[in-house]
Amino acid sequence: MTSNSPEHDNPTSSGGATPRTSGAASETPRTGAPRAETPRTGTPGAGAPRTETPGAGAPGKGRKAGRSASTGGDWNVFRTVVVLVGLALAAFGVYYLILGTAGLPDTEGTPVNPTLESQFRFYSAMMVGVGAAFITIAIKFQWANMLWLVCLMVFMGGIGRVLSWAFSGTPNYLMIILMVIELAFPAALLVWHKYIAKTTELRKEFARRS
């Protein structure tokens, strides 16, 4: 006789198959660790920041530097011319201060007039002072407003030569050349100064707007 007690039952018949341990036998256990990802090396195009060449993305800075260099060059040429004028005036002044009226053309064999000699040498010293003023203005350019006064002095000297020509007759051709220079050059120098100053101001205004 077959017993119906649990001891004689087939072990597989009670509960079926062998119990599963939460899928441990069929699946690989997950440890919960994050997946290892390949680090990005910053290759261009992979999201790494691009390194820009200084000045490559700022064309405006290059233009401003060019304008500044151009402006500085204009002023340097102007100041060089002013220095050369000052040196020429000072050299002539020293020459006439030493030789007196004997350094003038058409004076060979003429008697020396002491009064005229005294006055001539005095004005020769003034010529040295005017030349020194030109040189000083060119070096210490914050005194550029004095340039107008010094140029006016030279221009008035040219007017004095015109009056001498009118009242005393035609002088030596060298004096006529100096007269033309003394009348034309100061005005041209002041116009040039005004032009550079105006151009510099316009460039600065344009740079501020851009």
PDB file of C-alpha atoms in Angstrom:
ATOM      1  CA  MET A   1       0.000   0.000   0.000  1.00  0.00           C
ATOM      2  CA  THR A   2       1.289   3.312  -0.886  1.00  0.00           C
ATOM      3  CA  SER A   3       1.427   5.877   1.844  1.00  0.00           C
ATOM      4  CA  ASN A   4       0.251   9.446   1.346  1.00  0.00           C
ATOM      5  CA  SER A   5       2.547  10.860   4.035  1.00  0.00           C
ATOM      6  CA  PRO A   6       4.941  13.610   3.147  1.00  0.00           C
ATOM      7  CA  GLU A   7       8.022  11.515   3.996  1.00  0.00           C
ATOM      8  CA  HIS A   8       7.411   9.161   1.106  1.00  0.00           C
ATOM      9  CA  ASP A   9       6.604  11.819  -1.418  1.00  0.00           C
ATOM     10  CA  ASN A  10       9.070  12.668  -4.194  1.00  0.00           C
ATOM     11  CA  PRO A  11      11.111  15.656  -3.142  1.00  0.00           C
ATOM     12  CA  THR A  12      10.476  17.237  -6.469  1.00  0.00           C
ATOM     13  CA  SER A  13       6.802  17.012  -6.088  1.00  0.00           C
ATOM     14  CA  SER A  14       6.609  19.328  -3.111  1.00  0.00           C
ATOM     15  CA  GLY A  15       7.004  22.837  -4.372  1.00  0.00           C
ATOM     16  CA  GLY A  16       8.187  21.763  -7.809  1.00  0.00           C
ATOM     17  CA  ALA A  17      11.736  22.473  -8.919  1.00  0.00           C
ATOM     18  CA  THR A  18      14.653  23.518  -6.767  1.00  0.00           C
ATOM     19  CA  PRO A  19      14.035  27.048  -5.449  1.00  0.00           C
ATOM     20  CA  ARG A  20      15.755  29.890  -7.473  1.00  0.00           C
ATOM     21  CA  THR A  21      17.994  32.177  -5.563  1.00  0.00           C
ATOM     22  CA  SER A  22      16.730  35.426  -6.981  1.00  0.00           C
ATOM     23  CA  GLY A  23      18.066  34.648 -10.387  1.00  0.00           C
ATOM     24  CA  ALA A  24      21.614  34.205  -9.121  1.00  0.00           C
ATOM     25  CA  ALA A  25      22.107  31.007 -11.092  1.00  0.00           C
ATOM     26  CA  SER A  26      20.954  32.436 -14.433  1.00  0.00           C
ATOM     27  CA  GLU A  27      22.074  36.050 -14.357  1.00  0.00           C
ATOM     28  CA  THR A  28      25.360  37.733 -13.675  1.00  0.00           C
ATOM     29  CA  PRO A  29      25.069  39.697 -10.443  1.00  0.00           C
ATOM     30  CA  ARG A  30      25.166  43.468 -10.818  1.00  0.00           C
ATOM     31  CA  THR A  31      27.659  45.031  -8.528  1.00  0.00           C
ATOM     32  CA  GLY A  32      26.251  48.575  -8.901  1.00  0.00           C
ATOM     33  CA  ALA A  33      29.617  50.016 -10.005  1.00  0.00           C
ATOM     34  CA  PRO A  34      29.428  52.684 -12.763  1.00  0.00           C
ATOM     35  CA  ARG A  35      30.539  51.759 -16.206  1.00  0.00           C
ATOM     36  CA  ALA A  36      34.062  52.764 -16.963  1.00  0.00           C
ATOM     37  CA  GLU A  37      34.048  55.358 -19.717  1.00  0.00           C
ATOM     38  CA  THR A  38      36.951  56.273 -21.928  1.00  0.00           C
ATOM     39  CA  PRO A  39      38.206  59.704 -20.826  1.00  0.00           C
ATOM     40  CA  ARG A  40      38.074  62.490 -23.368  1.00  0.00           C
ATOM     41  CA  THR A  41      41.452  63.774 -24.263  1.00  0.00           C
ATOM     42  CA  GLY A  42      40.326  67.167 -25.502  1.00  0.00           C
ATOM     43  CA  THR A  43      40.627  66.330 -29.156  1.00  0.00           C
ATOM     44  CA  PRO A  44      39.274  69.246 -31.243  1.00  0.00           C
ATOM     45  CA  GLY A  45      35.661  68.610 -31.980  1.00  0.00           C
ATOM     46  CA  ALA A  46      35.084  66.344 -28.900  1.00  0.00           C
ATOM     47  CA  GLY A  47      33.792  69.112 -26.683  1.00  0.00           C
ATOM     48  CA  ALA A  48      37.151  70.356 -25.375  1.00  0.00           C
ATOM     49  CA  PRO A  49      37.674  74.133 -25.331  1.00  0.00           C
ATOM     50  CA  ARG A  50      39.507  75.471 -28.327  1.00  0.00           C
ATOM     51  CA  THR A  51      42.748  77.367 -27.841  1.00  0.00           C
ATOM     52  CA  GLU A  52      42.669  80.611 -29.741  1.00  0.00           C
ATOM     53  CA  THR A  53      45.717  82.380 -31.035  1.00  0.00           C
ATOM     54  CA  PRO A  54      46.108  85.782 -29.333  1.00  0.00           C
ATOM     55  CA  GLY A  55      44.816  88.494 -31.597  1.00  0.00           C
ATOM     56  CA  ALA A  56      43.322  86.045 -34.094  1.00  0.00           C
ATOM     57  CA  GLY A  57      39.757  86.901 -33.141  1.00  0.00           C
ATOM     58  CA  ALA A  58      40.255  90.607 -32.549  1.00  0.00           C
ATOM     59  CA  PRO A  59      40.812  92.354 -35.883  1.00  0.00           C
ATOM     60  CA  GLY A  60      39.790  95.674 -34.355  1.00  0.00           C
ATOM     61  CA  LYS A  61      42.838  95.678 -32.083  1.00  0.00           C
ATOM     62  CA  GLY A  62      45.131  95.333 -35.057  1.00  0.00           C
ATOM     63  CA  ARG A  63      43.464  98.252 -36.801  1.00  0.00           C
ATOM     64  CA  LYS A  64      43.744 100.426 -33.690  1.00  0.00           C
ATOM     65  CA  ALA A  65      47.426  99.570 -33.307  1.00  0.00           C
ATOM     66  CA  GLY A  66      47.988 100.515 -36.947  1.00  0.00           C
ATOM     67  CA  ARG A  67      46.233 103.836 -36.490  1.00  0.00           C
ATOM     68  CA  SER A  68      48.275 104.588 -33.371  1.00  0.00           C
ATOM     69  CA  ALA A  69      51.501 103.807 -35.179  1.00  0.00           C
ATOM     70  CA  SER A  70      50.501 106.027 -38.095  1.00  0.00           C
ATOM     71  CA  THR A  71      49.619 108.911 -35.777  1.00  0.00           C
ATOM     72  CA  GLY A  72      52.874 108.546 -33.861  1.00  0.00           C
ATOM     73  CA  GLY A  73      54.817 108.552 -37.125  1.00  0.00           C
ATOM     74  CA  ASP A  74      53.179 111.820 -38.237  1.00  0.00           C
ATOM     75  CA  TRP A  75      54.100 113.544 -34.997  1.00  0.00           C
ATOM     76  CA  ASN A  76      57.657 112.184 -35.099  1.00  0.00           C
ATOM     77  CA  VAL A  77      58.221 113.582 -38.600  1.00  0.00           C
ATOM     78  CA  PHE A  78      56.772 116.949 -37.549  1.00  0.00           C
ATOM     79  CA  ARG A  79      58.947 117.160 -34.474  1.00  0.00           C
ATOM     80  CA  THR A  80      62.036 116.225 -36.475  1.00  0.00           C
ATOM     81  CA  VAL A  81      61.358 119.080 -38.902  1.00  0.00           C
ATOM     82  CA  VAL A  82      60.886 121.516 -36.004  1.00  0.00           C
ATOM     83  CA  VAL A  83      64.208 120.431 -34.485  1.00  0.00           C
ATOM     84  CA  LEU A  84      66.003 120.899 -37.811  1.00  0.00           C
ATOM     85  CA  VAL A  85      64.550 124.404 -38.183  1.00  0.00           C
ATOM     86  CA  GLY A  86      65.673 125.244 -34.667  1.00  0.00           C
ATOM     87  CA  LEU A  87      69.181 123.993 -35.336  1.00  0.00           C
ATOM     88  CA  ALA A  88      69.423 126.011 -38.566  1.00  0.00           C
ATOM     89  CA  LEU A  89      68.276 129.223 -36.867  1.00  0.00           C
ATOM     90  CA  ALA A  90      70.616 128.713 -33.942  1.00  0.00           C
ATOM     91  CA  ALA A  91      73.546 128.023 -36.277  1.00  0.00           C
ATOM     92  CA  PHE A  92      72.908 131.191 -38.284  1.00  0.00           C
ATOM     93  CA  GLY A  93      72.553 133.158 -35.054  1.00  0.00           C
ATOM     94  CA  VAL A  94      75.871 131.933 -33.677  1.00  0.00           C
ATOM     95  CA  TYR A  95      77.565 132.628 -37.011  1.00  0.00           C
ATOM     96  CA  TYR A  96      76.369 136.250 -37.159  1.00  0.00           C
ATOM     97  CA  LEU A  97      76.952 136.724 -33.443  1.00  0.00           C
ATOM     98  CA  ILE A  98      80.647 135.906 -33.920  1.00  0.00           C
ATOM     99  CA  LEU A  99      81.295 137.655 -37.251  1.00  0.00           C
ATOM    100  CA  GLY A 100      78.875 140.545 -36.955  1.00  0.00           C
ATOM    101  CA  THR A 101      77.995 142.416 -40.117  1.00  0.00           C
ATOM    102  CA  ALA A 102      81.156 141.071 -41.743  1.00  0.00           C
ATOM    103  CA  GLY A 103      79.304 137.761 -42.165  1.00  0.00           C
ATOM    104  CA  LEU A 104      76.731 139.358 -44.450  1.00  0.00           C
ATOM    105  CA  PRO A 105      77.130 139.338 -48.235  1.00  0.00           C
ATOM    106  CA  ASP A 106      78.053 142.573 -50.054  1.00  0.00           C
ATOM    107  CA  THR A 107      79.846 144.016 -47.001  1.00  0.00           C
ATOM    108  CA  GLU A 108      83.440 143.497 -48.085  1.00  0.00           C
ATOM    109  CA  GLY A 109      85.554 146.653 -47.878  1.00  0.00           C
ATOM    110  CA  THR A 110      82.847 148.755 -46.211  1.00  0.00           C
ATOM    111  CA  PRO A 111      83.645 150.635 -42.989  1.00  0.00           C
ATOM    112  CA  VAL A 112      82.230 149.160 -39.801  1.00  0.00           C
ATOM    113  CA  ASN A 113      79.456 151.136 -38.157  1.00  0.00           C
ATOM    114  CA  PRO A 114      79.695 150.500 -34.392  1.00  0.00           C
ATOM    115  CA  THR A 115      76.020 151.287 -33.771  1.00  0.00           C
ATOM    116  CA  LEU A 116      74.827 149.003 -36.535  1.00  0.00           C
ATOM    117  CA  GLU A 117      77.281 146.338 -35.382  1.00  0.00           C
ATOM    118  CA  SER A 118      75.930 146.436 -31.819  1.00  0.00           C
ATOM    119  CA  GLN A 119      72.339 146.168 -32.915  1.00  0.00           C
ATOM    120  CA  PHE A 120      73.095 143.420 -35.422  1.00  0.00           C
ATOM    121  CA  ARG A 121      74.867 141.239 -32.895  1.00  0.00           C
ATOM    122  CA  PHE A 122      72.010 141.717 -30.440  1.00  0.00           C
ATOM    123  CA  TYR A 123      69.480 140.443 -32.949  1.00  0.00           C
ATOM    124  CA  SER A 124      71.825 137.588 -33.821  1.00  0.00           C
ATOM    125  CA  ALA A 125      71.597 136.472 -30.195  1.00  0.00           C
ATOM    126  CA  MET A 126      67.815 136.697 -30.483  1.00  0.00           C
ATOM    127  CA  MET A 127      68.013 134.381 -33.482  1.00  0.00           C
ATOM    128  CA  VAL A 128      69.872 131.842 -31.345  1.00  0.00           C
ATOM    129  CA  GLY A 129      67.081 132.110 -28.775  1.00  0.00           C
ATOM    130  CA  VAL A 130      64.390 131.510 -31.397  1.00  0.00           C
ATOM    131  CA  GLY A 131      66.242 128.434 -32.633  1.00  0.00           C
ATOM    132  CA  ALA A 132      66.544 127.124 -29.076  1.00  0.00           C
ATOM    133  CA  ALA A 133      62.798 127.700 -28.603  1.00  0.00           C
ATOM    134  CA  PHE A 134      62.007 125.554 -31.660  1.00  0.00           C
ATOM    135  CA  ILE A 135      64.215 122.739 -30.347  1.00  0.00           C
ATOM    136  CA  THR A 136      62.712 122.935 -26.856  1.00  0.00           C
ATOM    137  CA  ILE A 137      59.166 122.844 -28.213  1.00  0.00           C
ATOM    138  CA  ALA A 138      59.966 119.769 -30.285  1.00  0.00           C
ATOM    139  CA  ILE A 139      61.455 117.934 -27.275  1.00  0.00           C
ATOM    140  CA  LYS A 140      58.913 119.054 -24.654  1.00  0.00           C
ATOM    141  CA  PHE A 141      55.888 118.804 -26.884  1.00  0.00           C
ATOM    142  CA  GLN A 142      53.431 119.725 -24.131  1.00  0.00           C
ATOM    143  CA  TRP A 143      54.557 123.274 -24.909  1.00  0.00           C
ATOM    144  CA  ALA A 144      53.278 123.006 -28.479  1.00  0.00           C
ATOM    145  CA  ASN A 145      51.037 126.053 -28.033  1.00  0.00           C
ATOM    146  CA  MET A 146      54.215 128.168 -27.830  1.00  0.00           C
ATOM    147  CA  LEU A 147      54.956 127.100 -31.397  1.00  0.00           C
ATOM    148  CA  TRP A 148      52.448 129.668 -32.627  1.00  0.00           C
ATOM    149  CA  LEU A 149      54.266 132.481 -30.834  1.00  0.00           C
ATOM    150  CA  VAL A 150      57.709 131.444 -32.104  1.00  0.00           C
ATOM    151  CA  CYS A 151      56.421 131.081 -35.664  1.00  0.00           C
ATOM    152  CA  LEU A 152      54.873 134.545 -35.388  1.00  0.00           C
ATOM    153  CA  MET A 153      58.267 135.956 -34.395  1.00  0.00           C
ATOM    154  CA  VAL A 154      59.902 134.436 -37.470  1.00  0.00           C
ATOM    155  CA  PHE A 155      57.068 135.684 -39.682  1.00  0.00           C
ATOM    156  CA  MET A 156      57.446 139.230 -38.328  1.00  0.00           C
ATOM    157  CA  GLY A 157      61.151 139.011 -39.193  1.00  0.00           C
ATOM    158  CA  GLY A 158      60.129 138.315 -42.785  1.00  0.00           C
ATOM    159  CA  ILE A 159      57.848 141.363 -42.689  1.00  0.00           C
ATOM    160  CA  GLY A 160      60.847 143.391 -41.523  1.00  0.00           C
ATOM    161  CA  ARG A 161      62.784 142.275 -44.590  1.00  0.00           C
ATOM    162  CA  VAL A 162      59.894 143.335 -46.814  1.00  0.00           C
ATOM    163  CA  LEU A 163      59.938 146.804 -45.238  1.00  0.00           C
ATOM    164  CA  SER A 164      63.718 147.007 -45.676  1.00  0.00           C
ATOM    165  CA  TRP A 165      63.339 146.096 -49.346  1.00  0.00           C
ATOM    166  CA  ALA A 166      60.628 148.700 -49.798  1.00  0.00           C
ATOM    167  CA  PHE A 167      62.433 151.578 -48.067  1.00  0.00           C
ATOM    168  CA  SER A 168      66.124 150.839 -48.620  1.00  0.00           C
ATOM    169  CA  GLY A 169      66.326 149.059 -51.967  1.00  0.00           C
ATOM    170  CA  THR A 170      66.851 145.518 -53.191  1.00  0.00           C
ATOM    171  CA  PRO A 171      69.134 143.458 -50.918  1.00  0.00           C
ATOM    172  CA  ASN A 172      71.361 140.548 -51.860  1.00  0.00           C
ATOM    173  CA  TYR A 173      69.506 137.589 -53.359  1.00  0.00           C
ATOM    174  CA  LEU A 174      70.320 135.507 -50.257  1.00  0.00           C
ATOM    175  CA  MET A 175      68.285 137.920 -48.137  1.00  0.00           C
ATOM    176  CA  ILE A 176      65.374 137.617 -50.578  1.00  0.00           C
ATOM    177  CA  ILE A 177      65.466 133.814 -50.266  1.00  0.00           C
ATOM    178  CA  LEU A 178      65.479 134.100 -46.479  1.00  0.00           C
ATOM    179  CA  MET A 179      62.576 136.547 -46.665  1.00  0.00           C
ATOM    180  CA  VAL A 180      60.458 134.085 -48.652  1.00  0.00           C
ATOM    181  CA  ILE A 181      61.280 131.267 -46.240  1.00  0.00           C
ATOM    182  CA  GLU A 182      60.489 133.389 -43.200  1.00  0.00           C
ATOM    183  CA  LEU A 183      57.127 134.402 -44.622  1.00  0.00           C
ATOM    184  CA  ALA A 184      56.022 131.031 -45.974  1.00  0.00           C
ATOM    185  CA  PHE A 185      57.498 128.450 -43.642  1.00  0.00           C
ATOM    186  CA  PRO A 186      55.907 129.520 -40.306  1.00  0.00           C
ATOM    187  CA  ALA A 187      52.439 129.517 -41.857  1.00  0.00           C
ATOM    188  CA  ALA A 188      53.034 126.116 -43.481  1.00  0.00           C
ATOM    189  CA  LEU A 189      54.350 124.695 -40.200  1.00  0.00           C
ATOM    190  CA  LEU A 190      51.296 125.869 -38.263  1.00  0.00           C
ATOM    191  CA  VAL A 191      48.908 124.479 -40.881  1.00  0.00           C
ATOM    192  CA  TRP A 192      50.742 121.157 -40.742  1.00  0.00           C
ATOM    193  CA  HIS A 193      50.520 121.133 -36.939  1.00  0.00           C
ATOM    194  CA  LYS A 194      46.795 121.845 -37.066  1.00  0.00           C
ATOM    195  CA  TYR A 195      46.250 119.101 -39.651  1.00  0.00           C
ATOM    196  CA  ILE A 196      48.032 116.423 -37.604  1.00  0.00           C
ATOM    197  CA  ALA A 197      46.223 117.451 -34.419  1.00  0.00           C
ATOM    198  CA  LYS A 198      42.835 117.308 -36.162  1.00  0.00           C
ATOM    199  CA  THR A 199      43.616 113.964 -37.817  1.00  0.00           C
ATOM    200  CA  THR A 200      44.705 112.487 -34.479  1.00  0.00           C
ATOM    201  CA  GLU A 201      41.481 113.628 -32.829  1.00  0.00           C
ATOM    202  CA  LEU A 202      39.358 112.125 -35.607  1.00  0.00           C
ATOM    203  CA  ARG A 203      41.194 108.796 -35.351  1.00  0.00           C
ATOM    204  CA  LYS A 204      40.642 108.676 -31.590  1.00  0.00           C
ATOM    205  CA  GLU A 205      36.943 109.427 -32.053  1.00  0.00           C
ATOM    206  CA  PHE A 206      36.624 106.716 -34.694  1.00  0.00           C
ATOM    207  CA  ALA A 207      38.449 104.242 -32.406  1.00  0.00           C
ATOM    208  CA  ARG A 208      36.055 104.994 -29.532  1.00  0.00           C
ATOM    209  CA  ARG A 209      33.020 104.412 -31.741  1.00  0.00           C
ATOM    210  CA  SER A 210      34.350 101.164 -33.177  1.00  0.00           C
TER     211      SER A 210
END
